[in-house]
XYZ file of C-alpha atoms in Angstrom:
426
model
C 0.000 0.000 0.000
C 2.925 2.393 0.678
C 4.121 1.961 -2.898
C 0.613 2.622 -4.171
C 0.330 5.744 -1.990
C 3.646 7.079 -3.242
C 2.567 6.594 -6.852
C -0.673 8.417 -6.249
C 0.986 11.443 -4.688
C 3.547 11.703 -7.478
C 0.729 11.584 -10.027
C -0.841 14.815 -8.832
C 0.178 16.726 -11.957
C -1.308 14.082 -14.216
C -4.556 14.166 -12.285
C -5.023 17.825 -13.081
C -4.961 17.019 -16.789
C -7.291 14.071 -16.462
C -9.788 16.137 -14.549
C -11.351 17.301 -17.787
C -13.229 14.040 -18.086
C -15.704 15.236 -15.478
C -16.209 18.711 -16.934
C -15.339 21.780 -14.872
C -14.122 21.002 -11.399
C -16.171 22.148 -8.447
C -14.986 23.786 -5.273
C -14.842 21.635 -2.180
C -18.199 21.301 -0.536
C -20.796 18.992 0.899
C -24.441 18.281 0.303
C -27.124 16.200 1.964
C -30.134 17.484 3.816
C -31.780 14.196 4.734
C -32.527 13.655 8.369
C -32.290 9.877 8.452
C -30.494 7.745 10.992
C -28.159 6.117 8.443
C -25.566 8.607 7.154
C -23.606 7.515 4.101
C -20.505 9.552 3.267
C -19.660 9.862 -0.417
C -16.545 11.499 -1.913
C -16.673 12.727 -5.503
C -14.741 15.138 -7.704
C -15.637 17.396 -10.593
C -19.130 18.545 -11.496
C -21.382 15.494 -11.307
C -24.773 16.770 -10.183
C -24.963 13.825 -7.781
C -26.109 16.131 -4.980
C -29.424 16.605 -6.787
C -29.875 12.877 -7.289
C -28.911 12.213 -3.669
C -31.697 14.563 -2.578
C -34.160 12.597 -4.709
C -32.957 9.323 -3.196
C -33.345 10.679 0.329
C -36.910 11.716 -0.427
C -37.662 8.133 -1.415
C -35.653 6.729 1.518
C -36.181 9.047 4.507
C -34.235 6.738 6.816
C -31.035 7.400 4.837
C -28.880 10.533 4.675
C -26.360 10.900 1.839
C -23.493 13.269 2.567
C -21.848 14.165 -0.762
C -18.444 15.836 -0.494
C -16.977 17.299 -3.682
C -13.242 18.036 -3.915
C -10.790 18.958 -6.657
C -9.684 15.819 -8.503
C -6.058 15.716 -7.401
C -6.848 16.366 -3.743
C -9.690 13.869 -3.889
C -7.503 10.972 -4.982
C -4.640 11.904 -2.665
C -7.015 12.130 0.303
C -8.443 8.737 -0.570
C -4.960 7.209 -0.823
C -4.086 8.633 2.569
C -7.241 7.303 4.218
C -6.853 3.852 2.686
C -3.200 3.710 3.685
C -4.059 4.630 7.276
C -6.874 2.102 7.398
C -9.307 4.712 8.651
C -11.049 7.829 7.462
C -12.173 6.548 4.076
C -15.764 7.345 3.059
C -18.432 4.724 2.553
C -18.488 5.524 -1.178
C -15.598 6.927 -3.224
C -15.499 7.908 -6.869
C -12.327 6.825 -8.692
C -11.399 8.213 -12.113
C -10.742 5.576 -14.774
C -7.162 6.750 -15.234
C -6.498 6.243 -11.519
C -8.221 2.936 -10.835
C -5.163 0.905 -11.836
C -3.242 2.440 -8.940
C -5.689 0.965 -6.446
C -5.510 -2.634 -7.596
C -2.749 -3.505 -5.125
C -5.060 -2.219 -2.380
C -7.913 -4.513 -3.377
C -8.404 -5.637 0.212
C -9.377 -2.051 1.151
C -12.467 -2.239 -1.075
C -15.640 -4.281 -1.065
C -16.043 -6.788 -3.873
C -19.311 -5.500 -5.315
C -20.148 -8.978 -6.590
C -20.705 -9.860 -2.924
C -23.397 -7.198 -2.747
C -25.235 -8.237 -5.904
C -23.410 -6.353 -8.670
C -23.627 -9.364 -10.935
C -27.357 -8.715 -11.226
C -26.774 -5.334 -12.915
C -23.641 -6.160 -14.934
C -25.595 -6.448 -18.173
C -26.764 -2.847 -17.785
C -23.288 -1.637 -18.756
C -21.059 -1.836 -21.797
C -18.823 -4.894 -21.424
C -15.549 -3.011 -21.756
C -16.601 -0.425 -19.173
C -17.537 -3.106 -16.667
C -14.306 -5.015 -17.190
C -12.125 -1.960 -16.582
C -13.714 -1.648 -13.140
C -12.828 -5.219 -12.200
C -9.759 -7.299 -11.463
C -7.757 -8.861 -14.288
C -9.243 -12.289 -13.538
C -12.777 -10.906 -13.430
C -13.442 -12.178 -9.912
C -13.443 -8.844 -8.081
C -15.500 -5.791 -9.026
C -14.115 -2.555 -7.606
C -16.848 -0.202 -8.733
C -20.000 0.500 -10.687
C -19.428 2.608 -13.834
C -20.593 6.215 -13.967
C -19.991 8.235 -17.146
C -17.562 7.465 -19.982
C -15.620 9.414 -22.628
C -15.969 7.718 -26.029
C -13.973 9.477 -28.731
C -14.914 10.928 -32.112
C -13.570 13.406 -34.639
C -14.310 17.073 -34.021
C -13.606 19.131 -37.143
C -13.710 22.672 -38.471
C -16.051 22.925 -41.441
C -14.265 26.003 -42.805
C -10.867 24.279 -42.854
C -12.031 20.995 -44.405
C -14.131 22.870 -46.986
C -11.128 24.936 -48.074
C -9.350 21.667 -48.799
C -12.234 20.458 -50.960
C -13.790 18.004 -48.510
C -17.506 17.808 -47.623
C -18.654 19.423 -44.397
C -21.616 17.107 -43.761
C -20.695 14.669 -40.947
C -21.829 11.501 -42.724
C -20.196 12.504 -46.004
C -16.897 13.418 -44.375
C -16.882 10.189 -42.352
C -17.368 8.214 -45.565
C -14.449 9.972 -47.260
C -12.131 9.616 -44.257
C -13.114 6.183 -42.943
C -9.624 4.664 -42.716
C -6.382 5.914 -41.256
C -4.765 5.728 -44.689
C -7.450 8.094 -45.980
C -6.956 10.307 -42.928
C -3.250 10.587 -43.835
C -4.219 11.689 -47.348
C -6.756 14.074 -45.827
C -4.007 15.484 -43.616
C -1.720 16.172 -46.560
C -4.565 17.764 -48.514
C -5.381 20.023 -45.560
C -1.747 21.088 -45.215
C -1.350 21.822 -48.929
C -4.626 23.711 -49.288
C -4.668 25.683 -46.050
C -1.166 25.588 -44.576
C -2.728 24.282 -41.359
C -2.107 21.009 -39.516
C -4.784 18.335 -39.558
C -4.528 17.835 -35.806
C -3.632 19.996 -32.829
C -0.787 17.938 -31.351
C 1.002 14.597 -31.482
C -0.649 13.276 -28.339
C -4.212 13.105 -29.622
C -3.367 11.471 -32.949
C -1.184 8.880 -31.225
C -3.865 8.232 -28.607
C -6.534 7.776 -31.274
C -4.493 5.077 -33.001
C -3.334 3.500 -29.737
C -6.862 3.182 -28.405
C -7.890 0.993 -31.332
C -5.152 -1.550 -30.598
C -6.054 -4.941 -29.113
C -3.359 -4.553 -26.414
C -1.455 -1.527 -25.165
C 1.541 -1.505 -22.831
C 0.978 -4.423 -20.438
C -0.752 -7.784 -20.727
C -3.220 -9.074 -18.131
C -0.347 -10.663 -16.207
C 1.001 -7.103 -15.904
C 4.040 -7.917 -18.040
C 5.522 -5.102 -20.116
C 4.770 -5.774 -23.802
C 5.001 -2.308 -25.357
C 8.341 -2.810 -27.092
C 7.200 -5.873 -29.040
C 3.634 -4.639 -29.571
C 3.434 -3.991 -33.306
C 0.141 -2.099 -32.978
C 1.647 0.452 -30.604
C 4.761 0.872 -32.729
C 2.506 1.359 -35.761
C 0.619 4.117 -33.899
C 3.962 5.746 -33.092
C 5.201 5.491 -36.694
C 1.902 6.803 -38.049
C 2.201 9.862 -35.827
C 5.804 10.367 -36.938
C 4.769 10.185 -40.591
C 2.199 12.940 -40.052
C 4.797 15.024 -38.210
C 7.193 14.620 -41.139
C 4.398 15.731 -43.481
C 3.993 18.953 -41.450
C 0.448 17.840 -40.620
C 0.729 17.878 -36.800
C 0.430 21.055 -34.774
C 2.507 21.930 -31.745
C -0.278 23.089 -29.467
C -0.067 20.956 -26.297
C -3.252 20.101 -24.437
C -4.605 22.669 -21.983
C -2.228 25.447 -23.081
C -3.508 28.912 -24.087
C -2.313 28.236 -27.640
C -4.402 25.071 -27.809
C -7.547 26.876 -26.695
C -6.875 29.822 -28.962
C -6.455 27.402 -31.860
C -9.979 26.131 -31.267
C -11.368 29.635 -31.514
C -9.335 30.617 -34.568
C -9.558 27.368 -36.509
C -5.818 26.785 -36.418
C -6.191 23.053 -37.087
C -8.691 20.885 -38.931
C -9.565 18.136 -36.440
C -9.514 17.361 -32.764
C -9.711 13.653 -31.903
C -11.369 13.768 -28.519
C -13.974 12.404 -26.104
C -17.602 13.315 -25.519
C -16.780 15.656 -22.645
C -14.551 17.688 -24.973
C -17.739 19.298 -26.293
C -17.779 21.560 -23.248
C -14.088 22.384 -23.682
C -14.593 23.403 -27.306
C -17.593 25.562 -26.428
C -15.687 27.158 -23.580
C -12.676 28.037 -25.703
C -14.596 29.018 -28.842
C -17.977 30.286 -27.635
C -18.618 32.357 -30.753
C -17.467 29.811 -33.321
C -20.064 28.282 -35.637
C -17.689 26.080 -37.614
C -17.179 23.099 -35.282
C -18.848 19.792 -36.168
C -18.494 16.185 -34.990
C -18.376 12.864 -36.825
C -17.041 9.378 -36.279
C -13.329 8.652 -36.156
C -11.647 6.411 -38.763
C -11.776 2.673 -38.017
C -13.396 2.796 -34.595
C -13.052 4.681 -31.326
C -11.383 4.835 -27.963
C -12.277 6.082 -24.514
C -10.856 8.935 -22.469
C -12.536 9.544 -19.170
C -15.180 8.213 -16.851
C -15.251 7.018 -13.272
C -16.348 4.244 -10.917
C -18.166 4.291 -7.593
C -16.466 2.081 -5.015
C -17.277 1.079 -1.431
C -14.542 0.953 1.204
C -14.071 -2.222 3.216
C -14.057 -0.212 6.438
C -17.599 1.046 5.813
C -20.184 -0.229 8.284
C -23.004 0.604 5.849
C -21.912 -1.445 2.867
C -25.346 -2.743 1.874
C -26.966 0.672 2.229
C -24.135 2.276 0.255
C -24.458 -0.301 -2.495
C -28.221 0.186 -2.742
C -27.632 3.894 -3.314
C -24.924 3.585 -5.975
C -26.852 0.886 -7.838
C -29.766 3.338 -8.006
C -27.531 6.336 -8.793
C -25.903 4.857 -11.901
C -28.886 2.898 -13.189
C -29.793 3.468 -16.858
C -32.647 5.749 -15.798
C -30.454 7.958 -13.641
C -27.598 7.989 -16.116
C -30.110 9.525 -18.509
C -30.853 12.170 -15.872
C -27.123 12.845 -15.443
C -26.781 13.193 -19.211
C -29.670 15.653 -19.439
C -28.642 17.699 -16.404
C -24.834 17.602 -16.522
C -23.841 16.196 -19.907
C -22.282 13.052 -18.389
C -22.162 10.485 -21.166
C -23.854 7.226 -20.110
C -22.086 3.875 -19.756
C -25.465 2.117 -20.021
C -26.388 1.306 -23.663
C -30.070 1.019 -22.756
C -29.996 4.776 -22.288
C -29.017 5.310 -25.930
C -32.510 4.205 -27.010
C -34.331 6.698 -24.768
C -36.404 9.315 -26.580
C -34.487 12.176 -24.968
C -31.291 10.632 -26.309
C -32.424 9.756 -29.829
C -34.022 13.183 -30.283
C -31.078 15.086 -28.846
C -29.516 17.904 -30.870
C -26.837 20.492 -30.216
C -27.153 23.789 -32.036
C -23.519 24.673 -31.378
C -22.471 21.660 -33.472
C -24.757 22.444 -36.387
C -27.879 21.009 -34.763
C -26.729 17.404 -35.163
C -27.401 14.609 -32.669
C -23.954 14.509 -31.096
C -25.202 11.966 -28.553
C -25.787 9.457 -31.350
C -22.239 9.966 -32.665
C -20.713 9.201 -29.279
C -23.126 6.317 -28.628
C -21.878 4.661 -31.819
C -18.320 5.275 -30.674
C -18.970 3.870 -27.196
C -19.992 0.514 -28.609
C -16.766 0.258 -30.640
C -14.256 0.646 -27.798
C -11.854 -2.250 -27.261
C -11.593 -3.971 -23.885
C -7.923 -3.357 -23.055
C -5.974 -3.982 -19.854
C -3.886 -0.992 -18.821
C -1.887 -1.817 -15.707
C -0.725 0.267 -12.755
C 2.190 1.867 -14.625
C 0.259 2.790 -17.754
C 0.792 6.535 -17.351
C 4.529 6.025 -16.870
C 4.816 4.318 -20.251
C 2.514 6.796 -21.932
C 4.589 9.703 -20.656
C 7.833 8.329 -22.057
C 6.313 7.668 -25.471
C 4.967 11.188 -25.545
C 8.395 12.534 -24.627
C 9.780 10.692 -27.658
C 7.102 12.029 -30.009
C 7.431 15.570 -28.720
C 11.188 15.388 -29.247
C 10.546 14.391 -32.863
C 7.970 17.173 -33.254
C 9.767 19.999 -31.475
C 13.447 19.151 -31.807
C 13.687 17.072 -34.951
C 14.807 14.013 -33.034
C 15.473 10.782 -34.906
C 12.236 8.745 -34.531
C 13.901 5.341 -34.187
C 16.419 6.592 -31.654
C 13.720 8.393 -29.690
C 11.674 5.172 -29.559
C 14.667 3.143 -28.387
C 15.535 5.730 -25.752
C 11.933 5.764 -24.518
C 11.886 1.969 -24.191
C 15.106 2.073 -22.181
C 13.787 4.781 -19.860
C 10.609 2.791 -19.303
C 12.558 -0.319 -18.287
C 14.801 1.654 -15.947
C 11.876 3.380 -14.257
C 9.945 0.150 -13.833
C 12.966 -1.443 -12.166
C 12.815 1.295 -9.519
C 9.084 0.844 -8.868
């Protein structure tokens, strides 16, 4: 547990980046006005709207009080690590971001196996890949129930793609750019016609290709496989080829330049998750040129969370009853309507409010349908506790190629060596 705690504290900077998956972060605070005798403490991060749903649950269950405490994402996970390490002070229910759940696997004994509380009865409510990410590698232990997810699609600027002679209609563009080979041609056409890159930075194009691989950096025995994984090397080489074609921008995520590029149309596409809709609107509130369509050859996922129950809780059954209700298909629809949280329950995709959804900012199209299609294409991939370590080194290599003209093969070899050295010290 000490090693897990250390990893979590070091990851604070990464957490700040990942926080986008739950929209704008909320200030610390608590909610829960029920007057019942059973008080259930729940820790969450970001802007979830769960306080409103907790109030509804307490109205239906007056003998239960739900105390929802919202904290900034980095502090939230660090506080949870500290409480779990001490063996006391953890809440009954804790939200864990999908990018952080791997770090808790070595502390499995600090959580309740939700199968013991009946989670198997609701497993079919969720997309298979989402459910599996929230469980142990052998599938015997379920850490949490899924909340929202972040399926990925292709955001694009209609003005930029039109200047290059491509259609602006989402279905027509998707048909013309339905493979990564065609996307590479599209990228070169964009660069020649407009002088602009096809994508904002190396990270998002690499991630898009990586996420469609059948395996990533570790296998389910937690053995490092990245160096011999041809799919990951192909994603790296594909990104390098676009860099060499001057088709990749140098606007890192979350920088002012990146946001300004959204507003000014400095790049043609942004390969991002459902929650990125709010980011685009926030950075380019007056733009009318952004549209969304499917990504070539499939999709990935970036974001989402799980609701877990701590082993030290003395209200495990009551806590489970609440979270099962909270993330049911019906209430995930409510969270989508109220807060824009994209559901992990495919039943929700058939609801009238979902099928009739439209977003005027994105040309009045049903963006929910685009991301629903993407959600059902995501591969079930094991990540492993040191996933972010490997990802960081690969991105260092790609950024060296992009910014400094580094030799791609040498940068790859150097990244693999750094990964091995760092893992030896873990």
